[in-house]
PDB file of C-alpha atoms in Angstrom:
ATOM      1  CA  MET N  31      98.561 124.187  95.848  1.00 39.00           C
ATOM      2  CA  PHE N  32      98.558 127.793  94.754  1.00 39.00           C
ATOM      3  CA  PRO N  33     101.948 129.425  95.310  1.00 45.00           C
ATOM      4  CA  VAL N  34     100.597 132.908  96.079  1.00 46.00           C
ATOM      5  CA  LYS N  35      98.353 133.318  99.097  1.00 46.00           C
ATOM      6  CA  GLN N  36      97.436 136.983  98.545  1.00 47.00           C
ATOM      7  CA  PRO N  37      94.742 137.416  95.829  1.00 50.00           C
ATOM      8  CA  TRP N  38      95.690 141.088  95.352  1.00 43.00           C
ATOM      9  CA  LEU N  39      99.203 139.998  94.430  1.00 46.00           C
ATOM     10  CA  CYS N  40      97.811 137.880  91.606  1.00 47.00           C
ATOM     11  CA  LYS N  41      96.016 140.918  90.201  1.00 47.00           C
ATOM     12  CA  ALA N  42      99.159 142.990  90.482  1.00 49.00           C
ATOM     13  CA  LEU N  43     101.336 140.402  88.784  1.00 51.00           C
ATOM     14  CA  GLY N  44      98.891 139.456  86.087  1.00 55.00           C
ATOM     15  CA  CYS N  45      97.663 136.055  84.942  1.00 62.00           C
ATOM     16  CA  TYR N  46     100.831 135.263  83.012  1.00 53.00           C
ATOM     17  CA  ASP N  47     103.146 135.823  85.970  1.00 58.00           C
ATOM     18  CA  CYS N  48     100.832 133.880  88.260  1.00 57.00           C
ATOM     19  CA  CYS N  49     100.811 130.956  85.832  1.00 60.00           C
ATOM     20  CA  VAL N  50     104.595 131.078  85.627  1.00 54.00           C
ATOM     21  CA  ARG N  51     104.818 130.983  89.422  1.00 56.00           C
ATOM     22  CA  CYS N  52     102.409 128.057  89.553  1.00 57.00           C
ATOM     23  CA  LEU N  53     104.309 126.107  86.916  1.00 54.00           C
ATOM     24  CA  GLY N  54     107.577 126.877  88.662  1.00 54.00           C
ATOM     25  CA  ALA N  55     106.298 125.243  91.844  1.00 56.00           C
ATOM     26  CA  VAL N  56     105.389 121.964  90.096  1.00 61.00           C
ATOM     27  CA  PRO N  57     107.846 119.115  90.900  1.00 66.00           C
ATOM     28  CA  TYR N  58     108.183 117.771  87.371  1.00 72.00           C
ATOM     29  CA  ALA N  59     110.678 115.074  88.336  1.00 75.00           C
ATOM     30  CA  SER N  60     108.423 113.765  91.115  1.00 77.00           C
ATOM     31  CA  LEU N  61     105.396 113.991  88.831  1.00 80.00           C
ATOM     32  CA  ALA N  62     107.149 111.986  86.104  1.00 85.00           C
ATOM     33  CA  ALA N  63     108.341 109.449  88.685  1.00 85.00           C
ATOM     34  CA  THR N  64     104.803 109.093  90.042  1.00 87.00           C
ATOM     35  CA  LEU N  65     103.368 108.421  86.595  1.00 89.00           C
ATOM     36  CA  LEU N  66     106.127 105.913  85.865  1.00 90.00           C
ATOM     37  CA  CYS N  67     105.601 104.248  89.249  1.00 90.00           C
ATOM     38  CA  TYR N  68     101.863 103.871  88.733  1.00 91.00           C
ATOM     39  CA  ALA N  69     102.349 102.542  85.194  1.00 92.00           C
ATOM     40  CA  GLY N  70     105.060 100.100  86.268  1.00 92.00           C
ATOM     41  CA  VAL N  71     103.229  98.779  89.317  1.00 92.00           C
ATOM     42  CA  ALA N  72      99.986  98.395  87.339  1.00 92.00           C
ATOM     43  CA  LEU N  73     101.814  96.518  84.571  1.00 93.00           C
ATOM     44  CA  PHE N  74     103.655  94.296  87.040  1.00 93.00           C
ATOM     45  CA  CYS N  75     100.603  93.505  89.157  1.00 91.00           C
ATOM     46  CA  ALA N  76      98.214  92.863  86.266  1.00 91.00           C
ATOM     47  CA  GLY N  77     100.724  90.914  84.184  1.00 90.00           C
ATOM     48  CA  GLY N  78     102.084  88.997  87.162  1.00 90.00           C
ATOM     49  CA  HIS N  79      98.649  87.993  88.429  1.00 89.00           C
ATOM     50  CA  GLN N  80      97.502  86.661  85.071  1.00 89.00           C
ATOM     51  CA  ALA N  81     100.856  85.014  84.342  1.00 89.00           C
ATOM     52  CA  LEU N  82     100.777  83.120  87.639  1.00 87.00           C
ATOM     53  CA  THR N  83      97.233  81.930  86.937  1.00 87.00           C
ATOM     54  CA  HIS N  84      98.238  80.536  83.536  1.00 87.00           C
ATOM     55  CA  THR N  85     101.420  79.061  84.990  1.00 85.00           C
ATOM     56  CA  ASP N  86      99.380  77.011  87.434  1.00 82.00           C
ATOM     57  CA  THR N  87      97.389  75.607  84.517  1.00 81.00           C
ATOM     58  CA  LEU N  88     100.466  74.805  82.401  1.00 83.00           C
ATOM     59  CA  VAL N  89     102.305  73.076  85.235  1.00 81.00           C
ATOM     60  CA  GLN N  90      99.265  71.081  86.271  1.00 79.00           C
ATOM     61  CA  MET N  91      98.568  69.884  82.726  1.00 80.00           C
ATOM     62  CA  HIS N  92     102.074  69.130  81.433  1.00 78.00           C
ATOM     63  CA  PHE N  93     104.791  69.080  84.109  1.00 78.00           C
ATOM     64  CA  ALA N  94     103.212  67.453  87.175  1.00 76.00           C
ATOM     65  CA  ARG N  95     100.772  64.588  87.451  1.00 74.00           C
ATOM     66  CA  THR N  96      99.827  64.850  91.119  1.00 74.00           C
ATOM     67  CA  LEU N  97      99.051  67.778  93.384  1.00 71.00           C
ATOM     68  CA  GLN N  98     101.881  66.864  95.753  1.00 74.00           C
ATOM     69  CA  ASP N  99     104.430  67.414  92.973  1.00 70.00           C
ATOM     70  CA  TYR N 100     103.641  71.107  92.605  1.00 75.00           C
ATOM     71  CA  MET N 101     102.127  71.871  96.012  1.00 77.00           C
ATOM     72  CA  VAL N 102     104.883  74.353  96.896  1.00 77.00           C
ATOM     73  CA  LEU N 103     104.531  76.164  93.571  1.00 77.00           C
ATOM     74  CA  ALA N 104     100.733  76.272  93.893  1.00 79.00           C
ATOM     75  CA  ASP N 105     100.974  77.759  97.397  1.00 82.00           C
ATOM     76  CA  PHE N 106     103.515  80.321  96.207  1.00 82.00           C
ATOM     77  CA  ILE N 107     101.229  81.363  93.345  1.00 83.00           C
ATOM     78  CA  LYS N 108      98.228  81.715  95.649  1.00 84.00           C
ATOM     79  CA  TYR N 109      99.999  83.780  98.312  1.00 86.00           C
ATOM     80  CA  PHE N 110     101.922  85.928  95.840  1.00 85.00           C
ATOM     81  CA  GLN N 111      98.667  86.911  94.159  1.00 82.00           C
ATOM     82  CA  TYR N 112      97.493  88.275  97.520  1.00 86.00           C
ATOM     83  CA  VAL N 113     100.816  90.108  97.855  1.00 87.00           C
ATOM     84  CA  ILE N 114     100.142  91.726  94.475  1.00 87.00           C
ATOM     85  CA  TYR N 115      96.867  93.200  95.765  1.00 86.00           C
ATOM     86  CA  GLY N 116      98.612  94.732  98.768  1.00 87.00           C
ATOM     87  CA  LEU N 117     101.496  95.917  96.600  1.00 86.00           C
ATOM     88  CA  ALA N 118      99.187  97.851  94.304  1.00 86.00           C
ATOM     89  CA  SER N 119      97.410  99.544  97.233  1.00 86.00           C
ATOM     90  CA  PHE N 120     100.660 100.427  99.006  1.00 89.00           C
ATOM     91  CA  PHE N 121     102.313 102.040  95.997  1.00 88.00           C
ATOM     92  CA  PHE N 122      99.156 103.970  95.157  1.00 87.00           C
ATOM     93  CA  LEU N 123      99.293 105.655  98.571  1.00 88.00           C
ATOM     94  CA  TYR N 124     103.087 105.934  98.645  1.00 86.00           C
ATOM     95  CA  GLY N 125     103.115 107.612  95.238  1.00 83.00           C
ATOM     96  CA  ILE N 126     100.682 110.249  96.500  1.00 86.00           C
ATOM     97  CA  LEU N 127     102.877 110.897  99.556  1.00 83.00           C
ATOM     98  CA  LEU N 128     106.023 111.269  97.475  1.00 81.00           C
ATOM     99  CA  LEU N 129     104.277 113.590  95.042  1.00 79.00           C
ATOM    100  CA  ALA N 130     102.996 115.723  97.941  1.00 78.00           C
ATOM    101  CA  GLU N 131     106.525 115.812  99.389  1.00 75.00           C
ATOM    102  CA  GLY N 132     107.822 116.888  95.996  1.00 72.00           C
ATOM    103  CA  PHE N 133     105.307 119.751  95.872  1.00 71.00           C
ATOM    104  CA  TYR N 134     106.303 120.781  99.364  1.00 69.00           C
ATOM    105  CA  THR N 135     110.064 120.822  98.831  1.00 65.00           C
ATOM    106  CA  THR N 136     109.872 122.371  95.375  1.00 61.00           C
ATOM    107  CA  SER N 137     107.640 125.166  96.623  1.00 57.00           C
ATOM    108  CA  ALA N 138     109.960 125.772  99.553  1.00 51.00           C
ATOM    109  CA  ILE N 139     112.982 125.948  97.291  1.00 51.00           C
ATOM    110  CA  LYS N 140     111.294 128.310  94.866  1.00 51.00           C
ATOM    111  CA  GLN N 141     110.370 130.549  97.846  1.00 51.00           C
ATOM    112  CA  THR N 142     106.955 131.318  96.400  1.00 41.00           C
ATOM    113  CA  PHE N 143     104.854 130.771  99.493  1.00 40.00           C
ATOM    114  CA  GLY N 144     105.703 133.933 101.392  1.00 42.00           C
ATOM    115  CA  GLU N 145     105.696 132.862 105.046  1.00 42.00           C
ATOM    116  CA  PHE N 146     106.085 129.191 104.158  1.00 44.00           C
ATOM    117  CA  ARG N 147     109.151 127.784 105.909  1.00 51.00           C
ATOM    118  CA  SER N 148     111.175 124.618 105.870  1.00 52.00           C
ATOM    119  CA  THR N 149     111.470 123.333 109.438  1.00 54.00           C
ATOM    120  CA  GLN N 150     113.812 120.767 110.898  1.00 62.00           C
ATOM    121  CA  CYS N 151     110.903 118.324 111.188  1.00 60.00           C
ATOM    122  CA  SER N 152     110.083 118.684 107.485  1.00 61.00           C
ATOM    123  CA  ARG N 153     113.709 118.091 106.525  1.00 67.00           C
ATOM    124  CA  CYS N 154     113.743 114.996 108.720  1.00 75.00           C
ATOM    125  CA  LEU N 155     110.585 113.810 106.945  1.00 74.00           C
ATOM    126  CA  SER N 156     112.256 114.333 103.569  1.00 76.00           C
ATOM    127  CA  LEU N 157     115.270 112.338 104.722  1.00 81.00           C
ATOM    128  CA  THR N 158     112.937 109.548 105.858  1.00 83.00           C
ATOM    129  CA  PHE N 159     111.355 109.420 102.400  1.00 82.00           C
ATOM    130  CA  ILE N 160     114.822 109.157 100.844  1.00 86.00           C
ATOM    131  CA  VAL N 161     115.779 106.204 103.061  1.00 89.00           C
ATOM    132  CA  VAL N 162     112.457 104.385 102.577  1.00 89.00           C
ATOM    133  CA  THR N 163     112.562 104.917  98.817  1.00 89.00           C
ATOM    134  CA  PHE N 164     116.134 103.619  98.673  1.00 91.00           C
ATOM    135  CA  VAL N 165     115.098 100.455 100.543  1.00 92.00           C
ATOM    136  CA  LEU N 166     112.151  99.986  98.180  1.00 92.00           C
ATOM    137  CA  ALA N 167     114.466 100.443  95.198  1.00 92.00           C
ATOM    138  CA  VAL N 168     116.741  97.667  96.480  1.00 93.00           C
ATOM    139  CA  ILE N 169     113.722  95.389  96.980  1.00 92.00           C
ATOM    140  CA  TRP N 170     112.455  96.132  93.479  1.00 92.00           C
ATOM    141  CA  LEU N 171     115.901  95.406  92.082  1.00 94.00           C
ATOM    142  CA  VAL N 172     115.607  91.910  93.565  1.00 93.00           C
ATOM    143  CA  VAL N 173     112.063  91.587  92.176  1.00 92.00           C
ATOM    144  CA  PHE N 174     113.312  92.720  88.761  1.00 93.00           C
ATOM    145  CA  VAL N 175     116.020  90.030  88.780  1.00 92.00           C
ATOM    146  CA  PHE N 176     113.661  87.252  89.860  1.00 90.00           C
ATOM    147  CA  ALA N 177     111.042  88.354  87.321  1.00 90.00           C
ATOM    148  CA  ALA N 178     113.581  87.502  84.614  1.00 91.00           C
ATOM    149  CA  ILE N 179     113.627  83.807  85.627  1.00 88.00           C
ATOM    150  CA  PRO N 180     110.204  82.811  84.187  1.00 88.00           C
ATOM    151  CA  VAL N 181     110.877  84.946  81.113  1.00 91.00           C
ATOM    152  CA  TYR N 182     114.148  83.113  80.557  1.00 89.00           C
ATOM    153  CA  PHE N 183     112.477  79.737  81.133  1.00 86.00           C
ATOM    154  CA  LEU N 184     109.694  80.376  78.619  1.00 88.00           C
ATOM    155  CA  TYR N 185     112.146  81.891  76.131  1.00 89.00           C
ATOM    156  CA  ASN N 186     114.332  78.810  76.432  1.00 86.00           C
ATOM    157  CA  MET N 187     111.266  76.610  75.966  1.00 85.00           C
ATOM    158  CA  ALA N 188     110.166  78.532  72.862  1.00 86.00           C
ATOM    159  CA  GLU N 189     113.652  78.266  71.330  1.00 86.00           C
ATOM    160  CA  THR N 190     113.748  74.548  72.101  1.00 83.00           C
ATOM    161  CA  CYS N 191     110.373  74.104  70.432  1.00 83.00           C
ATOM    162  CA  HIS N 192     111.748  75.905  67.395  1.00 82.00           C
ATOM    163  CA  THR N 193     114.663  73.444  67.319  1.00 80.00           C
ATOM    164  CA  VAL N 194     112.294  70.484  67.539  1.00 80.00           C
ATOM    165  CA  ASN N 195     110.210  71.844  64.668  1.00 78.00           C
ATOM    166  CA  ILE N 196     113.308  72.177  62.494  1.00 78.00           C
ATOM    167  CA  LEU N 197     114.397  68.629  63.320  1.00 74.00           C
ATOM    168  CA  SER N 198     110.915  67.258  62.621  1.00 73.00           C
ATOM    169  CA  GLU N 199     110.970  68.851  59.157  1.00 72.00           C
ATOM    170  CA  THR N 200     114.356  67.398  58.267  1.00 71.00           C
ATOM    171  CA  THR N 201     113.806  63.880  59.591  1.00 66.00           C
ATOM    172  CA  THR N 202     110.882  61.579  60.366  1.00 61.00           C
ATOM    173  CA  SER N 203     112.706  59.599  63.040  1.00 57.00           C
ATOM    174  CA  LEU N 204     111.439  60.293  66.542  1.00 53.00           C
ATOM    175  CA  SER N 205     114.852  59.469  67.961  1.00 58.00           C
ATOM    176  CA  GLN N 206     116.287  62.545  66.256  1.00 60.00           C
ATOM    177  CA  HIS N 207     114.255  65.008  68.311  1.00 62.00           C
ATOM    178  CA  GLY N 208     112.847  62.972  71.181  1.00 64.00           C
ATOM    179  CA  TRP N 209     115.892  63.703  73.305  1.00 73.00           C
ATOM    180  CA  VAL N 210     115.335  67.482  73.150  1.00 77.00           C
ATOM    181  CA  CYS N 211     113.648  68.359  76.454  1.00 79.00           C
ATOM    182  CA  VAL N 212     112.866  71.201  78.813  1.00 80.00           C
ATOM    183  CA  ASP N 213     113.105  70.301  82.500  1.00 79.00           C
ATOM    184  CA  ALA N 214     111.231  72.607  84.868  1.00 78.00           C
ATOM    185  CA  ARG N 215     113.057  71.059  87.822  1.00 79.00           C
ATOM    186  CA  GLN N 216     116.363  72.533  86.659  1.00 77.00           C
ATOM    187  CA  PHE N 217     114.930  76.040  87.078  1.00 75.00           C
ATOM    188  CA  GLY N 218     113.699  75.354  90.610  1.00 73.00           C
ATOM    189  CA  LEU N 219     110.033  75.530  89.610  1.00 75.00           C
ATOM    190  CA  LEU N 220     109.373  71.953  90.727  1.00 77.00           C
ATOM    191  CA  PRO N 221     111.086  69.558  93.182  1.00 76.00           C
ATOM    192  CA  TRP N 222     113.307  66.824  91.753  1.00 75.00           C
ATOM    193  CA  SER N 223     110.773  64.210  92.874  1.00 74.00           C
ATOM    194  CA  ALA N 224     108.122  65.640  90.529  1.00 74.00           C
ATOM    195  CA  THR N 225     107.056  63.448  87.612  1.00 75.00           C
ATOM    196  CA  PRO N 226     107.465  63.825  84.752  1.00 79.00           C
ATOM    197  CA  GLY N 227     108.966  67.258  85.526  1.00 75.00           C
ATOM    198  CA  LYS N 228     109.965  67.697  81.909  1.00 80.00           C
ATOM    199  CA  VAL N 229     108.512  67.581  78.414  1.00 81.00           C
ATOM    200  CA  CYS N 230     110.329  66.387  75.329  1.00 79.00           C
ATOM    201  CA  GLY N 231     110.136  66.239  71.569  1.00 76.00           C
ATOM    202  CA  MET N 232     106.902  66.869  69.748  1.00 79.00           C
ATOM    203  CA  THR N 233     104.951  66.979  73.026  1.00 80.00           C
ATOM    204  CA  MET N 234     106.868  70.088  73.961  1.00 81.00           C
ATOM    205  CA  ALA N 235     106.453  71.531  70.470  1.00 80.00           C
ATOM    206  CA  ASN N 236     102.698  71.043  70.692  1.00 82.00           C
ATOM    207  CA  ILE N 237     102.625  72.833  74.060  1.00 84.00           C
ATOM    208  CA  CYS N 238     104.397  75.792  72.526  1.00 83.00           C
ATOM    209  CA  LYS N 239     101.683  76.023  69.870  1.00 84.00           C
ATOM    210  CA  THR N 240      98.892  76.386  72.418  1.00 84.00           C
ATOM    211  CA  PRO N 241      97.427  79.863  73.094  1.00 83.00           C
ATOM    212  CA  GLU N 242      98.018  79.412  76.833  1.00 85.00           C
ATOM    213  CA  PHE N 243     101.781  79.282  76.291  1.00 87.00           C
ATOM    214  CA  TYR N 244     101.965  82.516  74.310  1.00 86.00           C
ATOM    215  CA  VAL N 245      99.594  84.311  76.669  1.00 90.00           C
ATOM    216  CA  THR N 246     101.659  83.250  79.678  1.00 90.00           C
ATOM    217  CA  TYR N 247     104.868  84.303  77.930  1.00 91.00           C
ATOM    218  CA  ASP N 248     103.451  87.743  77.090  1.00 92.00           C
ATOM    219  CA  PHE N 249     102.180  88.290  80.629  1.00 93.00           C
ATOM    220  CA  TYR N 250     105.567  87.451  82.129  1.00 93.00           C
ATOM    221  CA  ILE N 251     107.251  89.875  79.747  1.00 94.00           C
ATOM    222  CA  ALA N 252     104.748  92.542  80.810  1.00 93.00           C
ATOM    223  CA  ALA N 253     105.451  91.835  84.492  1.00 93.00           C
ATOM    224  CA  PHE N 254     109.207  91.981  83.857  1.00 94.00           C
ATOM    225  CA  ALA N 255     108.877  95.298  82.041  1.00 94.00           C
ATOM    226  CA  GLY N 256     106.630  96.638  84.824  1.00 93.00           C
ATOM    227  CA  ALA N 257     109.237  95.769  87.449  1.00 93.00           C
ATOM    228  CA  GLY N 258     111.888  97.606  85.417  1.00 94.00           C
ATOM    229  CA  ILE N 259     109.698 100.698  85.008  1.00 94.00           C
ATOM    230  CA  THR N 260     108.942 100.736  88.742  1.00 93.00           C
ATOM    231  CA  LEU N 261     112.633 100.455  89.558  1.00 93.00           C
ATOM    232  CA  LEU N 262     113.368 103.361  87.217  1.00 93.00           C
ATOM    233  CA  ALA N 263     110.636 105.428  88.893  1.00 91.00           C
ATOM    234  CA  LEU N 264     112.071 104.765  92.356  1.00 92.00           C
ATOM    235  CA  VAL N 265     115.559 105.778  91.205  1.00 92.00           C
ATOM    236  CA  LEU N 266     114.088 108.991  89.804  1.00 89.00           C
ATOM    237  CA  TYR N 267     112.320 109.554  93.134  1.00 87.00           C
ATOM    238  CA  ILE N 268     115.623 109.140  94.972  1.00 88.00           C
ATOM    239  CA  VAL N 269     117.381 111.631  92.704  1.00 87.00           C
ATOM    240  CA  ALA N 270     114.598 114.236  93.006  1.00 82.00           C
ATOM    241  CA  THR N 271     114.115 113.950  96.779  1.00 81.00           C
ATOM    242  CA  THR N 272     117.866 113.903  97.454  1.00 83.00           C
ATOM    243  CA  TYR N 273     118.364 117.045  95.390  1.00 77.00           C
ATOM    244  CA  ASN N 274     115.496 118.859  97.127  1.00 73.00           C
ATOM    245  CA  TYR N 275     116.743 117.793 100.551  1.00 74.00           C
ATOM    246  CA  ALA N 276     120.277 118.942  99.766  1.00 75.00           C
ATOM    247  CA  VAL N 277     119.046 122.355  98.631  1.00 70.00           C
ATOM    248  CA  LEU N 278     116.914 122.748 101.756  1.00 68.00           C
ATOM    249  CA  ARG N 279     119.909 121.908 103.929  1.00 68.00           C
ATOM    250  CA  PHE N 280     122.026 124.422 102.039  1.00 64.00           C
ATOM    251  CA  LEU N 281     119.417 127.170 102.451  1.00 59.00           C
ATOM    252  CA  GLY N 282     119.098 126.326 106.129  1.00 56.00           C
ATOM    253  CA  ARG N 283     122.837 126.676 106.719  1.00 55.00           C
ATOM    254  CA  LYS N 284     122.858 130.010 104.903  1.00 51.00           C
ATOM    255  CA  GLY N 285     120.075 131.227 107.160  1.00 48.00           C
ATOM    256  CA  ILE N 286     117.662 131.713 104.309  1.00 46.00           C
ATOM    257  CA  ARG N 287     113.989 131.376 105.135  1.00 46.00           C
ATOM    258  CA  CYS N 288     112.168 129.117 102.734  1.00 44.00           C
TER     259      CYS N 288
END
C-alpha cells in the first residue's frame, strides 16, 4: 500500500518525505502482533503435535496395559492433532486479515490517502474484528490454562524421580522409596479403572532417564509457551484495533474525512 496516489506529488515531496509518509502508514502494533501470533501458533502447533505423539507412547508403555484403559486419551490425541492442523491454517489467514485491517485503519487515521474515506461499513468491520479477536483471546486463555496441566504433571514426575534417586543413594532398601509414586489417574489423564495407572520407585526413576521423557517434557513446555505468546498477540491485536476504531469514531463525529 503506497500512501500517495499521485506520482507527481512524490517528486514534489522528495524521496525522504515519501518514505516518512510510507513508514507513518505502517501499523507497527498490528505488525508486531502478527509476528507474535505466527510465532506462538507455530510453536504451539508443532510442540503440541509432537508432545501428544510421545505422550501416546509413554502412556502405552508404562501407565496402561490394555488399549481399553487409554482409549479415551488415544482418541483425544488423534482428534486434537487434526484440530492443530486446522488451527494453524485458520490463524495464518486471520493474521493476514488483521494486518490488512491495521493497514487500512492506520492509513485512514494518518489521512495520507487523499480521497480515501472511512465509511460506516468499514467501522462496522473493524468492530467485528474486535469482537472476534476478544472471543479468540478468551478461548486461548482457556487453552493456555489447560496447556499447563501436562507441564505440571511432567514437572511433578521429574521432581518425584529426583526424590527417588536421592533415597536410592542413601539407602539400599526398596521399601524406602518403593512407596513414592506418580498416578496419572489423579490428573485425569486415565480413568480410575486403568491398570496400573501409576509408576513407583525405581521404575519411575528409570522412565525419567529415558530420552522420550525429556523430549515430551520439552515439547509440552514449547506448546505452553506458544499458547502464552499467542494470547499476548491477541491482546495486542485487541488494543491496536480498539484504539484505531475509537479514533475513527472520533473523526467521524467531528465530521473529518479520513
